[in-house]
Coordinates of C-alpha atoms and ligand atoms in Angstrom, one line a residue:
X802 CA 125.3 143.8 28.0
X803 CA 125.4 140.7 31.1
X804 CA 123.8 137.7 30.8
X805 CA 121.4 136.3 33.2
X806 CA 124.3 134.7 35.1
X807 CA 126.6 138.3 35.2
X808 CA 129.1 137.7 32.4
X809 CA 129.8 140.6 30.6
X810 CA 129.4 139.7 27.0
X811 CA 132.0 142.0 25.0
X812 CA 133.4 139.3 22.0
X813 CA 131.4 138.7 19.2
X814 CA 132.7 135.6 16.7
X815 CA 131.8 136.4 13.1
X816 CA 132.1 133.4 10.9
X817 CA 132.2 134.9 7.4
X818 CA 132.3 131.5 5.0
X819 CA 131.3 128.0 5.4
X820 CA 133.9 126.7 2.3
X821 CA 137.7 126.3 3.0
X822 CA 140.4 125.8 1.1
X823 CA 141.6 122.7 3.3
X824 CA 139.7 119.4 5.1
X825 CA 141.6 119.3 8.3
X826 CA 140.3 115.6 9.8
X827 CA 139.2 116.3 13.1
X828 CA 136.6 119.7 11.2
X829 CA 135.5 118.3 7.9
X830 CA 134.2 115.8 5.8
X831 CA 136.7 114.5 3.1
X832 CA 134.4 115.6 0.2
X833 CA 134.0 119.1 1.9
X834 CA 131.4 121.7 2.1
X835 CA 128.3 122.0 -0.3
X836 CA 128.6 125.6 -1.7
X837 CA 125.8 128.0 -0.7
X838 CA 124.5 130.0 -3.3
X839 CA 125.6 133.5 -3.1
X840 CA 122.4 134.9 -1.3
X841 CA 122.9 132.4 1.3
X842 CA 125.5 134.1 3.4
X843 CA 125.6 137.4 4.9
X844 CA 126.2 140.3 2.4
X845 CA 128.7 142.8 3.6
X846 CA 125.8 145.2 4.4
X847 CA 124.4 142.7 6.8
X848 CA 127.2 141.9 8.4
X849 CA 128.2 145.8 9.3
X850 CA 124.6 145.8 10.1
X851 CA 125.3 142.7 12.9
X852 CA 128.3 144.5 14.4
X853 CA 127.4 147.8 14.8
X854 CA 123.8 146.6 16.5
X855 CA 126.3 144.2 18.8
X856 CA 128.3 147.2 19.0
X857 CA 125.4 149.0 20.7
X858 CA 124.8 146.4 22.9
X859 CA 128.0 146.3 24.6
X860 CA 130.6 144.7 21.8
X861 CA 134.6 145.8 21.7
X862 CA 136.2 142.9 20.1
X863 CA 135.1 141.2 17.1
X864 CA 137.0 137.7 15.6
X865 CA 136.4 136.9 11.7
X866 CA 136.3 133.1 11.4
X867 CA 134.7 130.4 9.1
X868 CA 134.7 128.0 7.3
X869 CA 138.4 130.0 6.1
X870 CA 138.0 133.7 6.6
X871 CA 140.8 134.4 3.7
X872 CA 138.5 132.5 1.1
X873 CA 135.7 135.0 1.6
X874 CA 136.1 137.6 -1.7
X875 CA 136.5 140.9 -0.6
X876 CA 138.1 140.2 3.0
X877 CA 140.6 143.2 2.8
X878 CA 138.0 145.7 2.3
X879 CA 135.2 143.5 4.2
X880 CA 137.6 144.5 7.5
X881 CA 138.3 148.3 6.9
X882 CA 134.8 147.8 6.7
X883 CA 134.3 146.8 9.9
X884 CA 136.9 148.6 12.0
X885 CA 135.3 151.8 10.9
X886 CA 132.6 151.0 12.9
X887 CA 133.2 153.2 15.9
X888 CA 133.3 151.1 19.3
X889 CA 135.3 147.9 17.3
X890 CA 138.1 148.1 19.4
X891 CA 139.6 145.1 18.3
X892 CA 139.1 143.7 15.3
X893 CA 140.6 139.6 15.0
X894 CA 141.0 136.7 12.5
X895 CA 141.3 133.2 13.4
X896 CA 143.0 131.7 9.9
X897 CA 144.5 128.4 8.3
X898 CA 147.3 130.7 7.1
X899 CA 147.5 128.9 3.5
X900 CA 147.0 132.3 2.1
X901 CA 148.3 134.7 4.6
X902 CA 151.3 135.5 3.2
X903 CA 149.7 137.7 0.5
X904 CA 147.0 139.1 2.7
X905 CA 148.8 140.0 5.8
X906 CA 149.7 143.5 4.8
X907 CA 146.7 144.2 3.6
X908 CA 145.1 143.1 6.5
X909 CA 147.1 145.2 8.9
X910 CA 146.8 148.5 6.7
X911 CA 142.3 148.0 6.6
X912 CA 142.9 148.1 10.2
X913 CA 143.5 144.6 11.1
X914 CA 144.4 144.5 14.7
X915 CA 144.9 140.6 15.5
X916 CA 145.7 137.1 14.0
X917 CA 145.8 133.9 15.5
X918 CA 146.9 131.1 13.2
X919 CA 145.8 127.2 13.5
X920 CA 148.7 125.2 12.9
X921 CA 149.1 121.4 14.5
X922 CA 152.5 120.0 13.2
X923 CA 155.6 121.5 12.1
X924 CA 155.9 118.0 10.1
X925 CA 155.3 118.7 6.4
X926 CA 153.7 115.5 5.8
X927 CA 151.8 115.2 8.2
X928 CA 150.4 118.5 7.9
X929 CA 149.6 117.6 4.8
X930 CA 148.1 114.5 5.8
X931 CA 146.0 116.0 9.0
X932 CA 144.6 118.9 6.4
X933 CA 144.4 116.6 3.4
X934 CA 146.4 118.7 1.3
X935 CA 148.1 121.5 3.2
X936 CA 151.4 122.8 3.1
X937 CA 153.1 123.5 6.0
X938 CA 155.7 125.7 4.1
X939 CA 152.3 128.4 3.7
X940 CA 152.0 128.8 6.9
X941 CA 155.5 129.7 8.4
X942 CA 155.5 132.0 5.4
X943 CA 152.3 133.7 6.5
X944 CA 153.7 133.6 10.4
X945 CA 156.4 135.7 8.9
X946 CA 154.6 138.0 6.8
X947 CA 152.4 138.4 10.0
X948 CA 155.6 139.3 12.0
X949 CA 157.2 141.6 9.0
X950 CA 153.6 143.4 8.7
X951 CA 153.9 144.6 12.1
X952 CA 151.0 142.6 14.0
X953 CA 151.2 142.1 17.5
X954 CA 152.8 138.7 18.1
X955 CA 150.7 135.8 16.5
X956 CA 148.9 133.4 18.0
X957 CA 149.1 129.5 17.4
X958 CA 146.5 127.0 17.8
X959 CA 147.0 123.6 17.8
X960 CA 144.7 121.0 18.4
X961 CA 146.4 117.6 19.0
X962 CA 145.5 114.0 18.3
X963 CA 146.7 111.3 20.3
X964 CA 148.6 108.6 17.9
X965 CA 148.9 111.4 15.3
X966 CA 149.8 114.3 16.0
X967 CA 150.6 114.3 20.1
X968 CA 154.6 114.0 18.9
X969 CA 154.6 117.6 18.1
X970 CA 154.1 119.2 21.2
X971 CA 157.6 120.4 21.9
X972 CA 158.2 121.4 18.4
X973 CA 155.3 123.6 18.5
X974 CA 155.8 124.4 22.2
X975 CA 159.0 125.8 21.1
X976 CA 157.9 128.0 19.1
X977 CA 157.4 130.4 21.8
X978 CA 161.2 129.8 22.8
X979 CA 163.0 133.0 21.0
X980 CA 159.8 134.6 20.0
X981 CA 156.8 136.3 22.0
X982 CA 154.3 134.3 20.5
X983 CA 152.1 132.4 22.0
X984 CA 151.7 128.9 21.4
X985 CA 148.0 127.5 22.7
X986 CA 147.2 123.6 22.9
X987 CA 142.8 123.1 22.2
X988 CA 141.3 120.1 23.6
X989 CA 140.1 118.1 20.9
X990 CA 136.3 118.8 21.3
X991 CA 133.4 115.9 20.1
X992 CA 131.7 118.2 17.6
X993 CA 130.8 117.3 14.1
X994 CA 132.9 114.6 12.8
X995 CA 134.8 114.2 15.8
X996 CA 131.3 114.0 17.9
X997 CA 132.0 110.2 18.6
X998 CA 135.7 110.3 18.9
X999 CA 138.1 107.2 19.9
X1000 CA 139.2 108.3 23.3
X1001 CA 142.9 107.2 22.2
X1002 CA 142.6 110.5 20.3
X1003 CA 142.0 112.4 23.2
X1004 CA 145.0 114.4 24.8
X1005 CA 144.2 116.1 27.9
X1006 CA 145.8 119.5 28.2
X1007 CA 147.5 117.7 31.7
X1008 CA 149.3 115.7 29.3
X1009 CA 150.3 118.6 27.3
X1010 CA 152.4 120.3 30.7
X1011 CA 153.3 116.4 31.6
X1012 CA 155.6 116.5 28.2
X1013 CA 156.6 120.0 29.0
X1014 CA 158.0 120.2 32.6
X1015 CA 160.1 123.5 32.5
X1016 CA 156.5 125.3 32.3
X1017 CA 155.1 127.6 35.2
X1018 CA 151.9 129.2 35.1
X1019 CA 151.7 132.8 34.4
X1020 CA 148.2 134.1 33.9
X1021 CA 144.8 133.7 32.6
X1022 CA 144.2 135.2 28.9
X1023 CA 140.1 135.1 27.9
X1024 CA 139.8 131.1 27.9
X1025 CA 143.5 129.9 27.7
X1026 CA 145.7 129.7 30.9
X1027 CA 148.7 130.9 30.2
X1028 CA 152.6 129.3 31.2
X1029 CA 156.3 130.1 30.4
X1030 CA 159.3 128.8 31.2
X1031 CA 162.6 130.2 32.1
X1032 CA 164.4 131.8 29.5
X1033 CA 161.6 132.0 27.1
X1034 CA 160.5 135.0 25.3
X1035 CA 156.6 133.7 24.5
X1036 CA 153.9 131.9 26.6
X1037 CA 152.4 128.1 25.8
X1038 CA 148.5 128.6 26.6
X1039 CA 146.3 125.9 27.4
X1040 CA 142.5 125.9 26.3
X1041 CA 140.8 123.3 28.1
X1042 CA 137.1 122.8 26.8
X1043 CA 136.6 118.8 27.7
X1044 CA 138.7 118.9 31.3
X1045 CA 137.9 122.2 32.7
X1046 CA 135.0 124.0 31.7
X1047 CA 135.5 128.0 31.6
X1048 CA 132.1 128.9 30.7
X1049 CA 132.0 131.2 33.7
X1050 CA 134.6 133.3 32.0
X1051 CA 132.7 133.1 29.0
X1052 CA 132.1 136.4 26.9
X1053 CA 131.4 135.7 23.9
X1054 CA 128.4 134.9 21.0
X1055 CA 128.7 133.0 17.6
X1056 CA 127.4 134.6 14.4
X1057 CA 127.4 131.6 11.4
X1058 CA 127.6 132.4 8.1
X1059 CA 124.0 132.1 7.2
X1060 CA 123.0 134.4 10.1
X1061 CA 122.2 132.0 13.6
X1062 CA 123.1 133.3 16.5
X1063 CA 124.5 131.0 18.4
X1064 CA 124.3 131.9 22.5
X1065 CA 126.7 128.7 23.3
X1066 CA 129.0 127.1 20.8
X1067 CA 127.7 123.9 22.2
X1068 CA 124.0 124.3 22.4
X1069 CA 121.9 124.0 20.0
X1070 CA 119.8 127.3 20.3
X1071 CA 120.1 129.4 17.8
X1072 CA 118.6 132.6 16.9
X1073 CA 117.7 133.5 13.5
X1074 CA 119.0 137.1 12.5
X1075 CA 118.5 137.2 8.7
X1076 CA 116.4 140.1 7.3
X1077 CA 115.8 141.8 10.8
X1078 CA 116.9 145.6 10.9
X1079 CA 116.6 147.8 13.4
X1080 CA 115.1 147.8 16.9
X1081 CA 113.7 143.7 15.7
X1082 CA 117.5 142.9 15.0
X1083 CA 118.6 144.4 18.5
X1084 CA 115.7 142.9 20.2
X1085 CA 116.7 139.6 19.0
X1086 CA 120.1 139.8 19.9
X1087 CA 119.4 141.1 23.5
X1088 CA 117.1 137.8 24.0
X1089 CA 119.9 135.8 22.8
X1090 CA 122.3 136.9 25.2
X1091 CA 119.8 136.1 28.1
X1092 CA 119.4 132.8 26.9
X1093 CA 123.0 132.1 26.6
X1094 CA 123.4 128.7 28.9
X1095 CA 125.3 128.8 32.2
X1096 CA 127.4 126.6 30.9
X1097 CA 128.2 123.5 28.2
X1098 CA 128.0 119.8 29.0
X1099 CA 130.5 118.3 27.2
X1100 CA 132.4 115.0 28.0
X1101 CA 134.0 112.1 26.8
X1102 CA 130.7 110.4 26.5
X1103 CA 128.5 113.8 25.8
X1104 CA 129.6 115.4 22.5
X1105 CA 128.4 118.7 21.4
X1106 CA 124.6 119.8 21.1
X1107 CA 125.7 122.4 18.9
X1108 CA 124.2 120.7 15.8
X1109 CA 126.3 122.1 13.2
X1110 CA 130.3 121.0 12.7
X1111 CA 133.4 123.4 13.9
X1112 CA 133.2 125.1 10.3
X1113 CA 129.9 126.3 10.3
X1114 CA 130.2 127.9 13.5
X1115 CA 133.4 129.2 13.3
X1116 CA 135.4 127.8 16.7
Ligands
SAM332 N1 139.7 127.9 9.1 C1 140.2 128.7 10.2 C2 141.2 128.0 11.0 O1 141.3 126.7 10.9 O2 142.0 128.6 11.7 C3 139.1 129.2 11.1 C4 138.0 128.3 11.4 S1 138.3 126.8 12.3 C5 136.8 126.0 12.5 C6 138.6 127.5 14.0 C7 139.4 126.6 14.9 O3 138.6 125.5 15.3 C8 140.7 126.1 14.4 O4 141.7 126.5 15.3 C9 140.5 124.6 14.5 O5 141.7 123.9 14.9 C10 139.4 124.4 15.6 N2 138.7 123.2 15.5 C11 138.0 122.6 14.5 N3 137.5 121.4 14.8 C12 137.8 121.2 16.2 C13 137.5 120.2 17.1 N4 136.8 119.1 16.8 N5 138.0 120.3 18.4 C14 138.8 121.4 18.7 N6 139.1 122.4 17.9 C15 138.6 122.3 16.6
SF4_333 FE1 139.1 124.5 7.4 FE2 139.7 125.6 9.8 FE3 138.1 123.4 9.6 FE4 140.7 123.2 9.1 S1 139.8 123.8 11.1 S2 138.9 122.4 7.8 S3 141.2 125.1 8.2 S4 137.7 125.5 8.9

């Protein structure tokens, strides 16, 4: 179905958990996330319920994100679940990867069709240090069970903080040297804990191709714009919320874990879909497409109206 400004609104982000099993500092609070009690998040009815009605209404791709989607109990069969649904045409996980070596299989065989990995430092202490506990050793083991399953290649998202973590941007960037992975730099976004950011922490995506001169721009993929180099078998994709707002190539909505619909991952509309069925469910979701925003405000001095940190939402 198309918004009231023409975009064709086909990708549907379903955040499936609040909790994670890491505190990465720019997303959480040190002390975490207070549990929900169990009938607080969606049931594996309602969610099939939520895709299939945003299924009817236009729907092909669907990302599972959190909170961590691997902490969810039951994520294996949660996904065969959902790519049964006829019209999923893609079904997507966005993941921390500290468990993915043991699921990635499994995900591929219930149907699995994507996964893009966050990962911000191929430094094992600092890794640790920017997740508060993480170890980087996880992840490149889950990038390679990803690889062995027989996924498409994996994505990697990095977000980068200036003074911290902006020294790893040709490590990372090189990751998409031998292999056809792609490799995408986010903006650093004021939301939750990061709403009042210093703006020493801020690394503009400019910056990024600045330290990386051998790049040349390729394409436009959904939200990241896309550049190789010579010689190199992957793509280094640039997602640019802060400098270079792609809102007008916007096509998705939010679902959080408790059941908002969020029109605008920077807005703070949301539409409460808990315990509507039927025609109420799909009439709510039709009126929160057509109030999805033109577009978001943020800035260096404007943080998120979102209301809710990256973790509730989903990203
Ligand atoms: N736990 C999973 C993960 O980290 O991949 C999925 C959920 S996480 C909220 C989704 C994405 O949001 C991650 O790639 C993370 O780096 C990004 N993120 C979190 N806080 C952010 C912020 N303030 N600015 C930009 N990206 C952020
Ligand atoms: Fe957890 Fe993902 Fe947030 Fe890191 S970015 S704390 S892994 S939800």
């Amino acid at each position: 179905m198309n918004d009231l400004f023409g975009r064709n609104i086909d990708y549907l982000r379903l955040s499936v958990t609040d909790l994670c099993d890491l505190r990465c500092v720019y997303c959480m609070d040190p002390a975490g996330v207070e549990k929900l009690a169990h009938g607080d998040i969606l049931s594996f009815e309602a969610l099939e319920e939520l895709v299939r009605c945003a299924v009817a209404l236009g729907v092909t791709k669907v990302r599972l994100t959190g909170g961590e989607p691997l902490t969810r109990r039951g994520i294996v069969t949660l996904c065969a679940r959902l790519k049964a649904i006829p019209g999923v045409k893609e079904l997507a996980m966005t993941t921390n990867a500290q468990t993915l070596e043991r699921f990635a299989r499994p995900l591929r065989e219930a149907g699995l069709d994507r996964l893009n990995v966050s990962l911000d430092t191929l430094d094992p202490d600092q890794y640790r240090r920017l997740t508060r506990g993480g170890e980087l050793e996880r992840v490149l083991r889950g990038i390679e069970a990803v690889e062995a399953a027989g996924f498409p290649p994996v994505k990697l998202n990095a977000v980068l903080l200036g003074g911290v973590n902006d020294d790893q941007i040709r490590p990372l960037a090189e990751l998409a040297q031998q292999s056809p992975r792609s490799v995408r730099f986010i903006e650093l976004m004021p939301i939750g804990v990061c709403a009042r950011f210093d703006p020493a922490r801020f690394v503009s995506a400019q910056s990024v191709l600045e330290r990386l001169p051998e790049l040349r721009p390729l394409d436009r993929d959904g939200v990241a714009l896309r550049y190789t180099a010579p010689g190199w078998a992957g793509t280094v994709g640039l997602i640019r919320p802060m400098t270079d707002h792609f809102c007008p190539a916007c096509s998705r909505i939010r679902i959080t874990s408790r059941g908002f619909l969020k029109p605008c991952l920077h807005d703070a509309a949301e539409i409460p879909l808990r315990g509507l069925h039927g025609q109420a469910l799909t009439e709510a979701m039709m009126q929160a497409i057509l109030c999805k925003p033109r577009q978001h405000h943020l800035g260096p001095d404007e943080p998120s109206g979102a209301g809710r940190a990256m973790y509730e939402i989903g990203g």
